[in-house]
mmCIF file of N, CA and C in Angstrom:
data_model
loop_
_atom_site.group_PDB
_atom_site.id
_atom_site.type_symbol
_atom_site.label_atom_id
_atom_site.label_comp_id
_atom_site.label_asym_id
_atom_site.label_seq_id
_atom_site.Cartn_x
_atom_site.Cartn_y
_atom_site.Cartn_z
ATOM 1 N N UNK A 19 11.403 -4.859 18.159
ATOM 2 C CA UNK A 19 12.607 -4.811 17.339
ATOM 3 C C UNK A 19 12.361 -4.202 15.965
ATOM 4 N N UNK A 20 11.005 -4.441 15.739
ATOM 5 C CA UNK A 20 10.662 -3.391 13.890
ATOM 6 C C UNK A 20 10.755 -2.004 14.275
ATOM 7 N N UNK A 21 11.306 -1.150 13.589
ATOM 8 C CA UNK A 21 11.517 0.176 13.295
ATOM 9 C C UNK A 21 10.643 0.205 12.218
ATOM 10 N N UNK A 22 9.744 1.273 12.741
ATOM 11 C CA UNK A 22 8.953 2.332 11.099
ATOM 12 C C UNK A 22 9.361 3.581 11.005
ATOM 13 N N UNK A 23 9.591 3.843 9.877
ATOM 14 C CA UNK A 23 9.723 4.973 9.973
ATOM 15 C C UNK A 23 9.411 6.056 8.844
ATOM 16 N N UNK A 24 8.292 7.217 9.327
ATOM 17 C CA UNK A 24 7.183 7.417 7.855
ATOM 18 C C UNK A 24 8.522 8.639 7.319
ATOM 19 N N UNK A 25 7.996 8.863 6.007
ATOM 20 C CA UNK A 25 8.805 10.443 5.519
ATOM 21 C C UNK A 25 7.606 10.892 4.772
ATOM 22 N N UNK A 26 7.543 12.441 4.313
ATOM 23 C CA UNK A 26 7.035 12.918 3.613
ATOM 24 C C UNK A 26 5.925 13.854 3.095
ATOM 25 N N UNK A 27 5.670 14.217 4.871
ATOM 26 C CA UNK A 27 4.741 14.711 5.226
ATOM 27 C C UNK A 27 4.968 15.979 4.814
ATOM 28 N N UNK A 28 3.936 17.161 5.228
ATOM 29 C CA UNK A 28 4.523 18.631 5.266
ATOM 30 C C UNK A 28 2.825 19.256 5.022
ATOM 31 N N UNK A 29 2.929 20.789 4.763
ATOM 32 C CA UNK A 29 2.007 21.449 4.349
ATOM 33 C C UNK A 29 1.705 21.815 2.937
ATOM 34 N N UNK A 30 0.615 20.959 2.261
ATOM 35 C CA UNK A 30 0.215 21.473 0.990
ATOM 36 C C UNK A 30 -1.147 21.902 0.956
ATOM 37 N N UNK A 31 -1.220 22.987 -0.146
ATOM 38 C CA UNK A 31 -3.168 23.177 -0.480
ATOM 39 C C UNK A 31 -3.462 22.469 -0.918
ATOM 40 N N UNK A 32 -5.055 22.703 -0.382
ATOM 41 C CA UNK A 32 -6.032 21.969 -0.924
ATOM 42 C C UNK A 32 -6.122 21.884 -2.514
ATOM 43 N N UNK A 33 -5.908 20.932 -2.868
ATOM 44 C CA UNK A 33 -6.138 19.873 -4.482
ATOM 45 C C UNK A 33 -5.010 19.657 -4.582
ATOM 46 N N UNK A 34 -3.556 19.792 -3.589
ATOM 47 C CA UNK A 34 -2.547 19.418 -4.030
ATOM 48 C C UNK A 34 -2.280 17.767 -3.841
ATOM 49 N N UNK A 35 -1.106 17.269 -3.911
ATOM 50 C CA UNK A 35 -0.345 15.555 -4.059
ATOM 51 C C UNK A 35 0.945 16.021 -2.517
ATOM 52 N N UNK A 36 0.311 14.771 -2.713
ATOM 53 C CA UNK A 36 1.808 14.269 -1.573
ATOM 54 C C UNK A 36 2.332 13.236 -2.100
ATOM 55 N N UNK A 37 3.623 12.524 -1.426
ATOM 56 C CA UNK A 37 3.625 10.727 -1.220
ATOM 57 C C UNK A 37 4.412 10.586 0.078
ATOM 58 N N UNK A 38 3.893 9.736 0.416
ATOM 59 C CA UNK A 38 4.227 9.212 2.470
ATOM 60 C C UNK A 38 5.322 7.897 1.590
ATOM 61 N N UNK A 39 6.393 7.700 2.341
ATOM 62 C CA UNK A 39 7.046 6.732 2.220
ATOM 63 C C UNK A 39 7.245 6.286 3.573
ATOM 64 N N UNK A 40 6.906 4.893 3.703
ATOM 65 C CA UNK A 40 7.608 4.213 5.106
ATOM 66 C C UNK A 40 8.981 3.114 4.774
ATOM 67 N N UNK A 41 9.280 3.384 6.177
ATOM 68 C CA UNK A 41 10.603 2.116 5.621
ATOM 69 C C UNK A 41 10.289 0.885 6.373
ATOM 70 N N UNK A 42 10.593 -0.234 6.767
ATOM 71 C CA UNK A 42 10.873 -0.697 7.721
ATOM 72 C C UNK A 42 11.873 -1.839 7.865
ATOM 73 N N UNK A 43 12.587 -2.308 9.470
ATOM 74 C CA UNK A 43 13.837 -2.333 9.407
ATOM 75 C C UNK A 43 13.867 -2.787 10.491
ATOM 76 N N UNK A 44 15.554 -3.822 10.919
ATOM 77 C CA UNK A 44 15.281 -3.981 12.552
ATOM 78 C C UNK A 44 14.646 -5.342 12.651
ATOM 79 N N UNK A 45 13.494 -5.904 12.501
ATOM 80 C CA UNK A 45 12.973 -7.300 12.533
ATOM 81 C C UNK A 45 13.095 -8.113 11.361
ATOM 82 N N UNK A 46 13.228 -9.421 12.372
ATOM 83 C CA UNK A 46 13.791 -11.006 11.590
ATOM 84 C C UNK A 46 12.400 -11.812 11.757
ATOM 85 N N UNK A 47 11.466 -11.253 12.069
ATOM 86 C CA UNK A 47 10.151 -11.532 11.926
ATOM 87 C C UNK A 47 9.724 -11.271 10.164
ATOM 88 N N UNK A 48 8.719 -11.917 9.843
ATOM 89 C CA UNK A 48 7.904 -11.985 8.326
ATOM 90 C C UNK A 48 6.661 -10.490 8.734
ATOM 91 N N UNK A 49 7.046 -9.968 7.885
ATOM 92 C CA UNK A 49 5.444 -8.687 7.513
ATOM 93 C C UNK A 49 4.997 -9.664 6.878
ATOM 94 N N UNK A 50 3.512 -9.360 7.612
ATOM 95 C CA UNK A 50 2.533 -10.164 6.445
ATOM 96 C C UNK A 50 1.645 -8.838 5.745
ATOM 97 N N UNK A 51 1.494 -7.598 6.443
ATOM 98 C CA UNK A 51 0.775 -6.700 5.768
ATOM 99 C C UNK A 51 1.434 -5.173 6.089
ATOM 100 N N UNK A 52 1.137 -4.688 5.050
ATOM 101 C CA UNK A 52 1.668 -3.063 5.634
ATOM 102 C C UNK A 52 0.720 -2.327 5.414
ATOM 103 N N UNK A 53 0.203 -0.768 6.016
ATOM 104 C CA UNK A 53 -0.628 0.326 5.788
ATOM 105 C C UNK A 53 -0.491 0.997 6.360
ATOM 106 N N UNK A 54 -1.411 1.844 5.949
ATOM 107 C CA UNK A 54 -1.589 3.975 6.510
ATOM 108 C C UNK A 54 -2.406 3.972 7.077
ATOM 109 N N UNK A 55 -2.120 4.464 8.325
ATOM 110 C CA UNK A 55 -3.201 4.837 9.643
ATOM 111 C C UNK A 55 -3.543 6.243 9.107
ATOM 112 N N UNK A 56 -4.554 6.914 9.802
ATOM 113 C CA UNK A 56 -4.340 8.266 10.280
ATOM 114 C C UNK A 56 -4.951 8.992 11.467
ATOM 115 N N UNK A 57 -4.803 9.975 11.988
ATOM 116 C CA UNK A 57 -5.589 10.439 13.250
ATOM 117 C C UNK A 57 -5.711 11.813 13.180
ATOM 118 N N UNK A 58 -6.561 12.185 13.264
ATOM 119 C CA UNK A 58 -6.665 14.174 13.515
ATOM 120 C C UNK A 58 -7.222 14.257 15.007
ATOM 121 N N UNK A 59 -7.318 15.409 15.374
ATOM 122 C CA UNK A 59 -7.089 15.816 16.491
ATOM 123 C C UNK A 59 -8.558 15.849 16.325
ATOM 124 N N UNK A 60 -9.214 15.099 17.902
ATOM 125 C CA UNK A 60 -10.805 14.623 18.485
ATOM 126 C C UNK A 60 -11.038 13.510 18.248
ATOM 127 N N UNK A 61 -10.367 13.023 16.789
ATOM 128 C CA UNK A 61 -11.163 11.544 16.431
ATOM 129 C C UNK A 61 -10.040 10.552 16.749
ATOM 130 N N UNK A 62 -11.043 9.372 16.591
ATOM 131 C CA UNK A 62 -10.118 8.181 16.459
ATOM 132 C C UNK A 62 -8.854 7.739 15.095
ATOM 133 N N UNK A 63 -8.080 7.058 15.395
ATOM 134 C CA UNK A 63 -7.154 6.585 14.360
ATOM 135 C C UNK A 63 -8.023 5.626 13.841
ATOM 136 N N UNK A 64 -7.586 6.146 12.086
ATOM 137 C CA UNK A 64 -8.670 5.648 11.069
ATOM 138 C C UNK A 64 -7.710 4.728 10.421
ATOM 139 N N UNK A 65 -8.267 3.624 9.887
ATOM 140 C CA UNK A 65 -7.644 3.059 8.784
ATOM 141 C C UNK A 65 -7.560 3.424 7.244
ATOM 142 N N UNK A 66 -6.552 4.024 6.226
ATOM 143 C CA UNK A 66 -6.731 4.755 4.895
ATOM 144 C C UNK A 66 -6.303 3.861 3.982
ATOM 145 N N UNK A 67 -5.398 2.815 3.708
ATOM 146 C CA UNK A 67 -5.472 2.219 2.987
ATOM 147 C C UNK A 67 -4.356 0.868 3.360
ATOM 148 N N UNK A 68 -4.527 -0.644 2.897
ATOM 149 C CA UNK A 68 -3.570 -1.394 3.543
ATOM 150 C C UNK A 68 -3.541 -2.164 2.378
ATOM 151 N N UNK A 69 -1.717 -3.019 2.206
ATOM 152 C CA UNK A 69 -1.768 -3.370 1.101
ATOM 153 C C UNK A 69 -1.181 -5.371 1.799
ATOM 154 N N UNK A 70 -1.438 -5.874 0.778
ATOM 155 C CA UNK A 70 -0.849 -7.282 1.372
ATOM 156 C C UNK A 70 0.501 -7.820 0.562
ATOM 157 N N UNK A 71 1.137 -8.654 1.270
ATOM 158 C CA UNK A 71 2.510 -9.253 0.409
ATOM 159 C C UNK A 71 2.241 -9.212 -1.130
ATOM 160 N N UNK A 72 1.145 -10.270 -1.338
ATOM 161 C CA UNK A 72 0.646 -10.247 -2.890
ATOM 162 C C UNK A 72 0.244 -8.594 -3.823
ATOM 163 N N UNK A 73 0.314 -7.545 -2.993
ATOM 164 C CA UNK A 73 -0.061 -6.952 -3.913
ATOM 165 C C UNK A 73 -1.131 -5.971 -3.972
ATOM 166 N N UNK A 74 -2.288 -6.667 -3.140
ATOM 167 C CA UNK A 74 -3.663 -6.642 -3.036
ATOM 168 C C UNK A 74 -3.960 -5.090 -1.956
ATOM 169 N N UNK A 75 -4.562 -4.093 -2.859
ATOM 170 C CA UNK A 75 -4.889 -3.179 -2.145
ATOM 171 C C UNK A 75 -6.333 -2.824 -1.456
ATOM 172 N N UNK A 76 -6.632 -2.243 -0.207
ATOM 173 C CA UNK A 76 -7.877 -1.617 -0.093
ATOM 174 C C UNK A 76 -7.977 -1.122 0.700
ATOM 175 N N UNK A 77 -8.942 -0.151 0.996
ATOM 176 C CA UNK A 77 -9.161 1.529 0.859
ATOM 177 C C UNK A 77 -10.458 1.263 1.785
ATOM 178 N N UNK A 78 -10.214 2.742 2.591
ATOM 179 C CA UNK A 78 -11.246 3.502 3.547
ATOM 180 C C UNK A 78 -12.391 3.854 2.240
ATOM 181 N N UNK A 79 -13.425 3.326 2.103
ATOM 182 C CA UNK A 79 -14.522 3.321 1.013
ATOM 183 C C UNK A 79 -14.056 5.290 0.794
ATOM 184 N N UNK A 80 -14.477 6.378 1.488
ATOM 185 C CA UNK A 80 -14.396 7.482 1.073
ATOM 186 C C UNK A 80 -12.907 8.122 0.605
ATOM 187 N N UNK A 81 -12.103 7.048 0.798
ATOM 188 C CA UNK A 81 -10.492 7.772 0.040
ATOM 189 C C UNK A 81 -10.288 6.818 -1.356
ATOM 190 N N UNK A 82 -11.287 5.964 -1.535
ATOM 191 C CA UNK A 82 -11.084 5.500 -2.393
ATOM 192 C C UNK A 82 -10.843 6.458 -4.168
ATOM 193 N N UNK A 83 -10.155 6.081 -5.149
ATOM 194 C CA UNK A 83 -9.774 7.273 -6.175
ATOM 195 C C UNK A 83 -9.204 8.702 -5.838
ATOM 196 N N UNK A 84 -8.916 8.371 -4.605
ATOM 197 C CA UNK A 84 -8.051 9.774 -4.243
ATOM 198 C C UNK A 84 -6.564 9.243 -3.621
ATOM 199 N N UNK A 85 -6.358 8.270 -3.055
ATOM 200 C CA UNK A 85 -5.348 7.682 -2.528
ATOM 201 C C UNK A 85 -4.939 6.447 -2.972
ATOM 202 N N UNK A 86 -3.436 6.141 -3.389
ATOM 203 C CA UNK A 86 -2.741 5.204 -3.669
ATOM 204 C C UNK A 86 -2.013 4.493 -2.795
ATOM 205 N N UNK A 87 -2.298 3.106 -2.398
ATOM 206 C CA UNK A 87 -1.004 2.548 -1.765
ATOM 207 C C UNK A 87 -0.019 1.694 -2.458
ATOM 208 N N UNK A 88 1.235 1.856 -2.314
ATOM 209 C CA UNK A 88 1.897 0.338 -3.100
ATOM 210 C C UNK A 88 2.800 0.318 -1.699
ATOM 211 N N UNK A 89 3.844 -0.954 -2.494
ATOM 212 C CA UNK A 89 4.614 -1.595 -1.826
ATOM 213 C C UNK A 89 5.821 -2.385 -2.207
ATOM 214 N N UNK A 90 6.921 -2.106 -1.622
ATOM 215 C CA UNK A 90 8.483 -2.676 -2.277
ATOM 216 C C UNK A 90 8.724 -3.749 -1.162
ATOM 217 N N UNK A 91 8.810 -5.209 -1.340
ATOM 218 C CA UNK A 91 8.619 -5.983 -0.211
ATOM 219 C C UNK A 91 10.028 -6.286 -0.528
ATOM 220 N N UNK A 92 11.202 -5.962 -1.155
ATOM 221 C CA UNK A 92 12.234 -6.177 -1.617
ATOM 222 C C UNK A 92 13.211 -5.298 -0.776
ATOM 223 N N UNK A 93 12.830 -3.947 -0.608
ATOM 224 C CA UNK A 93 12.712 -2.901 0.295
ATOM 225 C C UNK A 93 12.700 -2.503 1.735
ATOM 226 N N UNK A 94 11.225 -3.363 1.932
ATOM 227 C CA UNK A 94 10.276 -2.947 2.973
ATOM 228 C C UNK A 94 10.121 -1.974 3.069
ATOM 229 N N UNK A 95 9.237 -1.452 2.468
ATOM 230 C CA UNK A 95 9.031 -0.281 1.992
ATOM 231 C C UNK A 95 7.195 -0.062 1.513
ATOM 232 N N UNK A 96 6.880 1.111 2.205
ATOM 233 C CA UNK A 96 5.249 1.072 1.272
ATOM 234 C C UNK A 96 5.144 2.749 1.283
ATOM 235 N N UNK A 97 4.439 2.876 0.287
ATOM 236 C CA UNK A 97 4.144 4.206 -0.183
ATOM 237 C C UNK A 97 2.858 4.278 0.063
ATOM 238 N N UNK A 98 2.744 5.898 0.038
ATOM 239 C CA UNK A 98 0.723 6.586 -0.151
ATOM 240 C C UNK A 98 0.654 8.120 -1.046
ATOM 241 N N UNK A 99 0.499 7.467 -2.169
ATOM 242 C CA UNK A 99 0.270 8.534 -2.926
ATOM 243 C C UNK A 99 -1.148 9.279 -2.725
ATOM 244 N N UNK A 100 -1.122 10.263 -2.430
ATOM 245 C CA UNK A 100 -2.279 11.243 -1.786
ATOM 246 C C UNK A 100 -2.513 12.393 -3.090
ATOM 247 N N UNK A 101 -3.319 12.220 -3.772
ATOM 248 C CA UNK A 101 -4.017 13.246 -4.930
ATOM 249 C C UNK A 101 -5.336 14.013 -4.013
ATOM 250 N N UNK A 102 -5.701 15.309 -4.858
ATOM 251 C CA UNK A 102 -6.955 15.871 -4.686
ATOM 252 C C UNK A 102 -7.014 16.336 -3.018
ATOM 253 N N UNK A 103 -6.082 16.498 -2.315
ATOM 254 C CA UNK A 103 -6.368 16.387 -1.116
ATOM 255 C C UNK A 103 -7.260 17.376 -0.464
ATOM 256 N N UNK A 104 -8.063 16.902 1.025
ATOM 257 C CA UNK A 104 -8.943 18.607 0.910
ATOM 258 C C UNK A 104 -8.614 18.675 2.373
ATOM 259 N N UNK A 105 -8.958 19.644 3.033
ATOM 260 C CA UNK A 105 -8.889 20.002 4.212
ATOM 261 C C UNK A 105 -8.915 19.251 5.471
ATOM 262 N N UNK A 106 -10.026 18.262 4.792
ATOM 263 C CA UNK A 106 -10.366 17.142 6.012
ATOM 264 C C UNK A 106 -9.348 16.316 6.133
ATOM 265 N N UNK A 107 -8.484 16.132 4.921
ATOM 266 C CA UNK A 107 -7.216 14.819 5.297
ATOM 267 C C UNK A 107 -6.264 15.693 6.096
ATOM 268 N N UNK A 108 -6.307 16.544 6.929
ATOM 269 C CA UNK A 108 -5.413 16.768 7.682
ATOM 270 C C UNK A 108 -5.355 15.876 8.780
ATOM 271 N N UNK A 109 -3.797 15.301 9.216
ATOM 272 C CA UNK A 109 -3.921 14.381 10.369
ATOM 273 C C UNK A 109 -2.204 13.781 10.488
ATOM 274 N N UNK A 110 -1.987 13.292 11.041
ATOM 275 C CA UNK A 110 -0.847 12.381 11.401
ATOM 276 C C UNK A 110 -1.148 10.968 10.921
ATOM 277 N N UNK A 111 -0.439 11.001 9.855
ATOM 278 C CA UNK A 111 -0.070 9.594 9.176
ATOM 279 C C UNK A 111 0.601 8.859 9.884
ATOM 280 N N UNK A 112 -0.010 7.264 9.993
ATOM 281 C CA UNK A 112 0.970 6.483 10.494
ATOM 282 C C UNK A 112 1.155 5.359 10.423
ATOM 283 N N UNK A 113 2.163 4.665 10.029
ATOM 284 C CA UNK A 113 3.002 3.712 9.006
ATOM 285 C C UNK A 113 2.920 2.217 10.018
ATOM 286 N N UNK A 114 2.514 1.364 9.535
ATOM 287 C CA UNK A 114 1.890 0.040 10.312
ATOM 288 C C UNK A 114 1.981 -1.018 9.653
ATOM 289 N N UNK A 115 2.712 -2.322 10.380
ATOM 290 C CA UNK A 115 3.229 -3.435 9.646
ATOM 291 C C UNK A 115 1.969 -4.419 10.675
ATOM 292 N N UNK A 116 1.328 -5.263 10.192
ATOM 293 C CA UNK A 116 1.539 -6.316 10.559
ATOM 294 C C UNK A 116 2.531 -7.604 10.741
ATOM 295 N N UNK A 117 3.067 -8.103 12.162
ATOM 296 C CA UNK A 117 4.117 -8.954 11.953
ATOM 297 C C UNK A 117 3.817 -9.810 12.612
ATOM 298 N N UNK A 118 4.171 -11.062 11.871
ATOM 299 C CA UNK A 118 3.949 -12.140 12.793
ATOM 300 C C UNK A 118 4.776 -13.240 13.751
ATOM 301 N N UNK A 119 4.636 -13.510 15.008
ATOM 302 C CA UNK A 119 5.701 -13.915 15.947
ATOM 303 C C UNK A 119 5.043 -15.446 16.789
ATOM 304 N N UNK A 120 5.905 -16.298 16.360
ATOM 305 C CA UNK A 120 5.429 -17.320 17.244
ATOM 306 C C UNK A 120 3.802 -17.607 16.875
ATOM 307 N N UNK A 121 3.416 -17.685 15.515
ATOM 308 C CA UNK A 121 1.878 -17.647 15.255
ATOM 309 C C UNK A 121 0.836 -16.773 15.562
ATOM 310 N N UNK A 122 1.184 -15.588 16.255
ATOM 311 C CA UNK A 122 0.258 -14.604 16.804
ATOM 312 C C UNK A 122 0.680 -13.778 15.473
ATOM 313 N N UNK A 123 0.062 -12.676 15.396
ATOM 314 C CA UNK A 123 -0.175 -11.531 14.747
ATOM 315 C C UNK A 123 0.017 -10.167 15.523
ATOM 316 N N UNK A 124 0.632 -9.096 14.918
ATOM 317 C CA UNK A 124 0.979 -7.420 16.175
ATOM 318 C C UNK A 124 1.200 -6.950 14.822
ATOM 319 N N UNK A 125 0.944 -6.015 15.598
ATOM 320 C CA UNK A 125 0.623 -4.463 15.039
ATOM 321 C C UNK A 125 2.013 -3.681 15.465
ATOM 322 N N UNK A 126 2.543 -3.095 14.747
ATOM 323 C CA UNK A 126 3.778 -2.262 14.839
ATOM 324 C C UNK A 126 3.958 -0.662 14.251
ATOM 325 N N UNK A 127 3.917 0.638 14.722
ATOM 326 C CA UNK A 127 3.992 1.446 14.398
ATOM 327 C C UNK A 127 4.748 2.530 14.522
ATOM 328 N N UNK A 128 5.015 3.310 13.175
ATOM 329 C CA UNK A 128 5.734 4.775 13.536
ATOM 330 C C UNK A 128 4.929 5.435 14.234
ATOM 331 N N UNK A 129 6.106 6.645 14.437
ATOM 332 C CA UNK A 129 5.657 7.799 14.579
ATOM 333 C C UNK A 129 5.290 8.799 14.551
ATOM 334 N N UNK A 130 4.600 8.758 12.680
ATOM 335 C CA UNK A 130 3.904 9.441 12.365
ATOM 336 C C UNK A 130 4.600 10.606 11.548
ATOM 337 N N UNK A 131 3.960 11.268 10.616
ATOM 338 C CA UNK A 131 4.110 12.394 9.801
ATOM 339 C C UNK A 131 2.887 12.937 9.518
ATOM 340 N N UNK A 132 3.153 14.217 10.049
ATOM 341 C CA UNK A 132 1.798 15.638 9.699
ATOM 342 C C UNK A 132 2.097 15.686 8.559
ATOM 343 N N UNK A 133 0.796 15.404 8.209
ATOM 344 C CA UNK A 133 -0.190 16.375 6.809
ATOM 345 C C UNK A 133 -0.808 17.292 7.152
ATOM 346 N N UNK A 134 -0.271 18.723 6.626
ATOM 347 C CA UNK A 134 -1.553 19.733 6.994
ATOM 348 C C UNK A 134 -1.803 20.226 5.584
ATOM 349 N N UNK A 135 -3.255 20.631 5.275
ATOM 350 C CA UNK A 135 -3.841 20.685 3.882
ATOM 351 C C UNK A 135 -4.530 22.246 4.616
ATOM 352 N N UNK A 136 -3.638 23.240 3.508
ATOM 353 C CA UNK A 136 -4.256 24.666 3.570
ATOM 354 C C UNK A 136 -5.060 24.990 2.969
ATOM 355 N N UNK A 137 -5.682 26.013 2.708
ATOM 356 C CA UNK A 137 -6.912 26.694 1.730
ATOM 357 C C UNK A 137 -5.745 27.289 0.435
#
């Protein structure tokens, strides 16, 4: 029943900024956490940064000072401000709630927005 849904993707050069906005919507379930996946083509889906109700951010150790997450829990809403970007962050972003149901914990996700980072 949660809807994600990322915006904000597109093609910028390398050292440029982005910002990913997710929404989310649809569930009468509690988020307990929101974050930014990502995946490029061969590898696995990585974790880039996840933020908690309180506030509390943290980071893939190597995106750390290059990537921002916040969060509008008023909203439901979380952002990823992306500075310095280089070639390698190219990938499909993707927007992920933790929610919790009946005491279990799930994972809920969009469907993603391309980043492609040119020369």
């Amino acid at each position: 029943q949660l809807e994600l849904v990322e915006s904000g993707g597109g093609l910028v050069q390398a050292g440029g900024s982005l910002r990913l906005s997710c929404v989310a919507s649809g569930s009468r379930f509690s988020i307990i956490t929101m974050g930014w996946y990502r995946q490029a083509p061969g590898k696995q889906r990585e974790l880039v940064a996840r933020i908690t109700n309180g506030g509390t951010a943290s980071y893939a150790d190597s995106l750390r000072g290059r990537f921002s997450i916040s969060r509008d829990n008023a909203q439901n809403m979380v952002y990823l401000q992306m500075n310095s970007l280089k070639l390698e962050d190219t990938a499909v972003y993707y927007c992920d709630a933790l929610v919790g149901r009946g005491g279990l914990n799930y994972h809920y996700w969009g469907q993603g927005t391309q980043v492609t980072v040119s020369l």
